[in-house]
Amino acid sequence: MKKNYILISTILVMVIGSCTSTKNASKNDFYNSLWELEYISGTRIAFNGLYPNRKPVISFNKTTGKITGNNSCNGYTADFTIKGDSIDIGEPGPTTMMFCGDGEQQFLIMMKKINTIGIDKEGKLNLMIGEIPMMRYRKITQ
């Protein structure tokens, strides 16, 4: 009986410790990463049809409070603030004026609606409306 108690206690400590490490690593990596869009909700066109050549990317600069990236072909920047899991994204600043098809407009419309942010257990960045994921990003190496 005592052996079972020690075994169960050891496993429990290892599980709790591994979850805590993953969560802290995700928070630290959030600002130091480039994120590529891999899913967007609310479109009638398939994801690869919206972004046939390049996928949108974003990065968050904690010091300046700015999001920078591209919406597939035009660069953009916007202010942001994060409190807990809530995020407020400001209006995008000036961008280049190339025509990018429907993907660019879908991206910009969705960014205005986002109010919650989170990193899931797979390390994916989710931009959400409430608890519903609307945009999902994967971390890419630079």
mmCIF file of C-alpha atoms in Angstrom:
data_model
loop_
_atom_site.group_PDB
_atom_site.id
_atom_site.type_symbol
_atom_site.label_atom_id
_atom_site.label_comp_id
_atom_site.label_asym_id
_atom_site.label_seq_id
_atom_site.Cartn_x
_atom_site.Cartn_y
_atom_site.Cartn_z
ATOM 1 C CA MET A 1 0.000 0.000 0.000
ATOM 2 C CA LYS A 2 2.804 2.395 0.910
ATOM 3 C CA LYS A 3 4.559 1.688 -2.417
ATOM 4 C CA ASN A 4 1.396 2.589 -4.332
ATOM 5 C CA TYR A 5 1.090 5.856 -2.406
ATOM 6 C CA ILE A 6 4.701 6.814 -3.206
ATOM 7 C CA LEU A 7 4.274 5.864 -6.872
ATOM 8 C CA ILE A 8 1.054 7.845 -7.238
ATOM 9 C CA SER A 9 2.571 10.858 -5.432
ATOM 10 C CA THR A 10 5.651 10.806 -7.665
ATOM 11 C CA ILE A 11 3.563 10.643 -10.850
ATOM 12 C CA LEU A 12 1.306 13.452 -9.630
ATOM 13 C CA VAL A 13 4.283 15.718 -8.867
ATOM 14 C CA MET A 14 5.783 15.004 -12.302
ATOM 15 C CA VAL A 15 2.499 15.784 -14.090
ATOM 16 C CA ILE A 16 1.956 19.044 -12.208
ATOM 17 C CA GLY A 17 5.575 20.094 -12.739
ATOM 18 C CA SER A 18 5.468 19.385 -16.481
ATOM 19 C CA CYS A 19 2.222 21.337 -16.926
ATOM 20 C CA THR A 20 3.622 24.349 -15.096
ATOM 21 C CA SER A 21 6.816 24.362 -17.166
ATOM 22 C CA THR A 22 4.902 24.213 -20.437
ATOM 23 C CA LYS A 23 2.599 27.048 -19.446
ATOM 24 C CA ASN A 24 5.476 29.357 -18.423
ATOM 25 C CA ALA A 25 7.481 28.547 -21.548
ATOM 26 C CA SER A 26 4.468 29.402 -23.699
ATOM 27 C CA LYS A 27 4.057 32.810 -22.052
ATOM 28 C CA ASN A 28 7.741 33.658 -22.431
ATOM 29 C CA ASP A 29 7.815 32.527 -26.082
ATOM 30 C CA PHE A 30 4.659 34.458 -26.986
ATOM 31 C CA TYR A 31 6.410 37.814 -27.441
ATOM 32 C CA ASN A 32 9.596 36.400 -28.937
ATOM 33 C CA SER A 33 7.934 34.471 -31.774
ATOM 34 C CA LEU A 34 6.585 34.855 -35.274
ATOM 35 C CA TRP A 35 3.152 33.273 -35.701
ATOM 36 C CA GLU A 36 1.736 32.031 -39.038
ATOM 37 C CA LEU A 37 -2.020 31.772 -39.600
ATOM 38 C CA GLU A 38 -3.225 28.229 -40.187
ATOM 39 C CA TYR A 39 -6.986 28.641 -39.664
ATOM 40 C CA ILE A 40 -9.546 31.440 -39.936
ATOM 41 C CA SER A 41 -13.254 31.072 -39.200
ATOM 42 C CA GLY A 42 -16.228 32.614 -40.942
ATOM 43 C CA THR A 43 -15.137 32.396 -44.574
ATOM 44 C CA ARG A 44 -16.901 30.676 -47.449
ATOM 45 C CA ILE A 45 -13.648 30.211 -49.330
ATOM 46 C CA ALA A 46 -11.241 27.430 -48.358
ATOM 47 C CA PHE A 47 -8.214 28.590 -46.348
ATOM 48 C CA ASN A 48 -5.708 27.747 -49.108
ATOM 49 C CA GLY A 49 -7.909 29.619 -51.608
ATOM 50 C CA LEU A 50 -7.809 32.753 -49.436
ATOM 51 C CA TYR A 51 -4.032 32.592 -49.032
ATOM 52 C CA PRO A 52 -2.627 30.698 -52.040
ATOM 53 C CA ASN A 53 0.865 32.236 -52.032
ATOM 54 C CA ARG A 54 1.666 33.380 -48.495
ATOM 55 C CA LYS A 55 -0.041 32.908 -45.161
ATOM 56 C CA PRO A 56 -0.539 35.916 -42.856
ATOM 57 C CA VAL A 57 1.949 36.259 -39.991
ATOM 58 C CA ILE A 58 1.992 38.298 -36.783
ATOM 59 C CA SER A 59 4.363 39.072 -33.963
ATOM 60 C CA PHE A 60 3.720 40.886 -30.702
ATOM 61 C CA ASN A 61 6.189 43.451 -29.375
ATOM 62 C CA LYS A 62 5.706 43.798 -25.617
ATOM 63 C CA THR A 63 7.915 46.918 -25.372
ATOM 64 C CA THR A 64 6.119 48.972 -28.051
ATOM 65 C CA GLY A 65 2.656 47.436 -27.601
ATOM 66 C CA LYS A 66 2.426 46.797 -31.355
ATOM 67 C CA ILE A 67 1.443 43.875 -33.519
ATOM 68 C CA THR A 68 3.380 43.720 -36.777
ATOM 69 C CA GLY A 69 3.135 41.326 -39.668
ATOM 70 C CA ASN A 70 1.418 40.881 -42.980
ATOM 71 C CA ASN A 71 -2.073 39.948 -44.015
ATOM 72 C CA SER A 72 -0.792 37.733 -46.826
ATOM 73 C CA CYS A 73 0.675 40.369 -49.142
ATOM 74 C CA ASN A 74 0.431 43.777 -47.425
ATOM 75 C CA GLY A 75 2.332 44.577 -44.244
ATOM 76 C CA TYR A 76 0.457 46.044 -41.292
ATOM 77 C CA THR A 77 0.901 47.243 -37.740
ATOM 78 C CA ALA A 78 -1.611 47.825 -34.941
ATOM 79 C CA ASP A 79 -1.572 48.698 -31.246
ATOM 80 C CA PHE A 80 -2.590 46.035 -28.729
ATOM 81 C CA THR A 81 -3.095 45.623 -24.997
ATOM 82 C CA ILE A 82 -3.410 42.337 -23.117
ATOM 83 C CA LYS A 83 -4.945 41.943 -19.651
ATOM 84 C CA GLY A 84 -5.173 38.329 -18.542
ATOM 85 C CA ASP A 85 -6.670 36.499 -21.503
ATOM 86 C CA SER A 86 -8.379 39.611 -22.927
ATOM 87 C CA ILE A 87 -6.837 41.441 -25.863
ATOM 88 C CA ASP A 88 -7.731 44.753 -27.438
ATOM 89 C CA ILE A 89 -6.386 45.240 -30.963
ATOM 90 C CA GLY A 90 -6.409 48.756 -32.390
ATOM 91 C CA GLU A 91 -7.017 49.852 -35.965
ATOM 92 C CA PRO A 92 -4.282 48.749 -38.360
ATOM 93 C CA GLY A 93 -1.865 51.499 -39.330
ATOM 94 C CA PRO A 94 -0.900 52.386 -42.880
ATOM 95 C CA THR A 95 -0.217 49.424 -45.132
ATOM 96 C CA THR A 96 1.029 48.946 -48.642
ATOM 97 C CA MET A 97 -1.767 49.084 -51.211
ATOM 98 C CA MET A 98 -1.385 45.908 -53.274
ATOM 99 C CA PHE A 99 -4.596 44.069 -54.117
ATOM 100 C CA CYS A 100 -4.546 40.745 -52.318
ATOM 101 C CA GLY A 101 -7.925 39.186 -53.043
ATOM 102 C CA ASP A 102 -10.530 38.234 -50.455
ATOM 103 C CA GLY A 103 -8.050 36.909 -47.896
ATOM 104 C CA GLU A 104 -6.796 40.334 -46.850
ATOM 105 C CA GLN A 105 -10.269 41.682 -46.114
ATOM 106 C CA GLN A 106 -11.279 38.546 -44.203
ATOM 107 C CA PHE A 107 -8.132 38.826 -42.117
ATOM 108 C CA LEU A 108 -8.644 42.521 -41.264
ATOM 109 C CA ILE A 109 -12.346 42.065 -40.474
ATOM 110 C CA MET A 110 -11.608 39.173 -38.129
ATOM 111 C CA MET A 111 -8.746 41.007 -36.345
ATOM 112 C CA LYS A 112 -11.182 43.790 -35.402
ATOM 113 C CA LYS A 113 -13.538 41.278 -33.735
ATOM 114 C CA ILE A 114 -10.950 39.430 -31.625
ATOM 115 C CA ASN A 115 -11.220 40.013 -27.849
ATOM 116 C CA THR A 116 -9.597 36.951 -26.227
ATOM 117 C CA ILE A 117 -6.199 35.325 -26.633
ATOM 118 C CA GLY A 118 -4.734 32.008 -25.549
ATOM 119 C CA ILE A 119 -2.101 29.394 -26.254
ATOM 120 C CA ASP A 120 -3.428 25.845 -26.294
ATOM 121 C CA LYS A 121 -1.696 22.702 -25.070
ATOM 122 C CA GLU A 122 -0.270 22.114 -28.571
ATOM 123 C CA GLY A 123 1.456 25.523 -28.451
ATOM 124 C CA LYS A 124 -0.919 27.099 -30.989
ATOM 125 C CA LEU A 125 -1.891 30.754 -30.577
ATOM 126 C CA ASN A 126 -5.667 31.203 -30.634
ATOM 127 C CA LEU A 127 -7.286 34.572 -31.236
ATOM 128 C CA MET A 128 -10.887 34.253 -30.151
ATOM 129 C CA ILE A 129 -14.227 35.925 -29.719
ATOM 130 C CA GLY A 130 -15.035 34.959 -26.150
ATOM 131 C CA GLU A 131 -14.111 31.285 -25.967
ATOM 132 C CA ILE A 132 -14.585 30.542 -29.683
ATOM 133 C CA PRO A 133 -11.337 30.305 -31.687
ATOM 134 C CA MET A 134 -11.592 32.476 -34.789
ATOM 135 C CA MET A 135 -7.936 32.494 -35.855
ATOM 136 C CA ARG A 136 -5.296 29.899 -35.039
ATOM 137 C CA TYR A 137 -1.571 30.440 -35.523
ATOM 138 C CA ARG A 138 1.414 28.151 -35.354
ATOM 139 C CA LYS A 139 4.806 29.343 -34.187
ATOM 140 C CA ILE A 140 7.369 29.437 -36.972
ATOM 141 C CA THR A 141 11.126 29.643 -36.741
ATOM 142 C CA GLN A 142 12.746 32.683 -38.250
#
